Coordinates of C-alpha atoms in Angstrom, one line a residue:
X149 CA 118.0 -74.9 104.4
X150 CA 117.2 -71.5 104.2
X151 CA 119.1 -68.6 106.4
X152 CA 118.6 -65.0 107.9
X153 CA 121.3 -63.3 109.4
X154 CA 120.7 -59.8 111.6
X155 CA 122.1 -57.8 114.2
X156 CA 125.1 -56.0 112.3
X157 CA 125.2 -52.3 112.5
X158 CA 127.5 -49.8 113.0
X159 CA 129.6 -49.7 116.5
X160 CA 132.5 -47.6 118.2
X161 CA 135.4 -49.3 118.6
X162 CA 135.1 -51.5 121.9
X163 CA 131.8 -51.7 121.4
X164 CA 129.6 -55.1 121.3
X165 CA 127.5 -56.4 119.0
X166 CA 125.5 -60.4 118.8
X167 CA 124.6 -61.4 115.2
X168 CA 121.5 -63.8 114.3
X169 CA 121.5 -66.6 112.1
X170 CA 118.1 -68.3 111.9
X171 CA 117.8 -71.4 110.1
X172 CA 114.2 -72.8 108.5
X173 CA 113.6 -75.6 105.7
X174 CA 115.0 -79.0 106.6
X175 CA 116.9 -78.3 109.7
X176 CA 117.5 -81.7 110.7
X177 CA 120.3 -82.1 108.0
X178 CA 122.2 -79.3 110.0
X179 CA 125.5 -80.8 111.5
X180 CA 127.7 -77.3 111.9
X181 CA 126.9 -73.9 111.5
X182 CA 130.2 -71.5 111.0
X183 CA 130.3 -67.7 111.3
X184 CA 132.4 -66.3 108.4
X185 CA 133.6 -62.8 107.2
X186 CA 134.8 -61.0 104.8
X187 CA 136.2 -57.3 104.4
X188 CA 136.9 -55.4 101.7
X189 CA 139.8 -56.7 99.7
X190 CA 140.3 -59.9 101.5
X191 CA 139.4 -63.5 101.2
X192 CA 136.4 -64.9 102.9
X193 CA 138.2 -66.3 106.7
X194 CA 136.1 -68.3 109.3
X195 CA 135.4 -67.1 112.1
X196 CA 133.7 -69.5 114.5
X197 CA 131.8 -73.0 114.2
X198 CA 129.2 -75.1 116.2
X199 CA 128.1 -78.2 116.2
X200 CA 124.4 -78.6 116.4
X201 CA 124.2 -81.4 118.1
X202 CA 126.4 -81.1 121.2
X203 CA 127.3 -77.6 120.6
X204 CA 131.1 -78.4 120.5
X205 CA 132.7 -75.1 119.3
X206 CA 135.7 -73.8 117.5
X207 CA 137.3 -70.1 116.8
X208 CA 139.5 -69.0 114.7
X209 CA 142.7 -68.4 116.5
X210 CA 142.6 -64.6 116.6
X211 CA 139.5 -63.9 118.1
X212 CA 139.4 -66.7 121.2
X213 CA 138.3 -64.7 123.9
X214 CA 136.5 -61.9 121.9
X215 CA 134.1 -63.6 119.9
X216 CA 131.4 -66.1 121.3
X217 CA 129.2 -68.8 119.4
X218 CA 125.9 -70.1 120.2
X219 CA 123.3 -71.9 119.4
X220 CA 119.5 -72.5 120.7
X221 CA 118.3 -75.6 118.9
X222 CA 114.4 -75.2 119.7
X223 CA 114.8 -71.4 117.9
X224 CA 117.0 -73.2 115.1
X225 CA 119.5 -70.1 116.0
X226 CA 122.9 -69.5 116.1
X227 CA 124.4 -66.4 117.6
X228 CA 127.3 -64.5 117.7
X229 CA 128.5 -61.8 120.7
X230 CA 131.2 -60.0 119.9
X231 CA 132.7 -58.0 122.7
X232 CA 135.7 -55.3 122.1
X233 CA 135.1 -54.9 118.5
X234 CA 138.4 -53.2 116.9
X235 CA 138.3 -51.2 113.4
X236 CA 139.6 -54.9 111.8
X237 CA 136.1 -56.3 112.8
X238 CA 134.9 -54.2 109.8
X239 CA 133.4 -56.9 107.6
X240 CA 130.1 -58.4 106.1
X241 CA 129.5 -61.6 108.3
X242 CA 127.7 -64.7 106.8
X243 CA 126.3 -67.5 108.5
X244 CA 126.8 -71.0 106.6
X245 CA 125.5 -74.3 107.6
X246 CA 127.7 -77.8 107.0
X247 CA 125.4 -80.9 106.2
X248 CA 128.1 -82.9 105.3
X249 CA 131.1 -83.4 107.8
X250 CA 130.6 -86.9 109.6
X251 CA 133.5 -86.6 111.7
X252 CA 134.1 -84.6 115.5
X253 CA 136.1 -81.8 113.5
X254 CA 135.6 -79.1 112.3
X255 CA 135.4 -77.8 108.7
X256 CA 137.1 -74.3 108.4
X257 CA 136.9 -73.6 104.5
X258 CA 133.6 -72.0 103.4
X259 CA 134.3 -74.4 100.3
X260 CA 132.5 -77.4 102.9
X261 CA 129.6 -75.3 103.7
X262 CA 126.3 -76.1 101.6
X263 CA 123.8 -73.0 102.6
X264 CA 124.5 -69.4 103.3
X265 CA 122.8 -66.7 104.7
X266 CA 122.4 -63.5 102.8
X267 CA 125.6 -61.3 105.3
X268 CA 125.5 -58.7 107.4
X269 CA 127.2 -55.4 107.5
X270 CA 129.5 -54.7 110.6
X271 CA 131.0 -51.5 111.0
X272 CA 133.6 -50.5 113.7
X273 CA 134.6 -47.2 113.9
X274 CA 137.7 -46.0 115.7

């Protein structure tokens, strides 16, 4: 599975921003696709998962409410809107894909995630 993430940039504080992953190669293996970041100096965190079939979602506690997933299966897509980006949001986002969990949860370490997209820069300023 191959992926191509877009849509970072740079963005004022309170400012929105939706992030592309597009997936290619064999697709059908897909069962989750998770959003992860990381900023400078920190560990990789997750940020938000799918599932791709059903499209049962999960967040990472902090960002419920800011931050929404998404996925449109016929593009082999997954997005990510983020509304009332703060300074913290400063990080190079990575899409990953999961082609191994057989269960209804969720897999939060990137460590469980088999592909990865290249990142993408985003850049709040205050």
């Amino acid at each position: 599975v191959q992926l191509q993430a877009s849509g970072g940039g740079l963005v004022q504080a309170g400012g929105s921003l939706r992030l592309s992953c597009a997936a290619s190669g064999r697709t059908s293996s897909i069962r989750a696709m998770g959003w992860f970041r990381q900023a400078p100096g920190k560990e990789r965190e997750f940020v938000a998962g799918i599932k791709w079939n059903g499209g049962r979602t999960l967040y990472a506690d902090s960002l419920r409410g800011r931050f929404t997933i998404s996925r449109d299966n016929a593009k082999k897509t997954m997005y990510l809107q983020m509304n009332s980006l703060k300074p913290e949001d400063t990080a190079v986002y990575s899409c990953a894909v999961d082609t191994r969990v057989i269960t209804s949860d969720f897999r939060t370490g990137p460590e469980f995630y088999d592909y990865w997209g290249q990142g993408t820069l985003v850049t709040v300023s205050s």
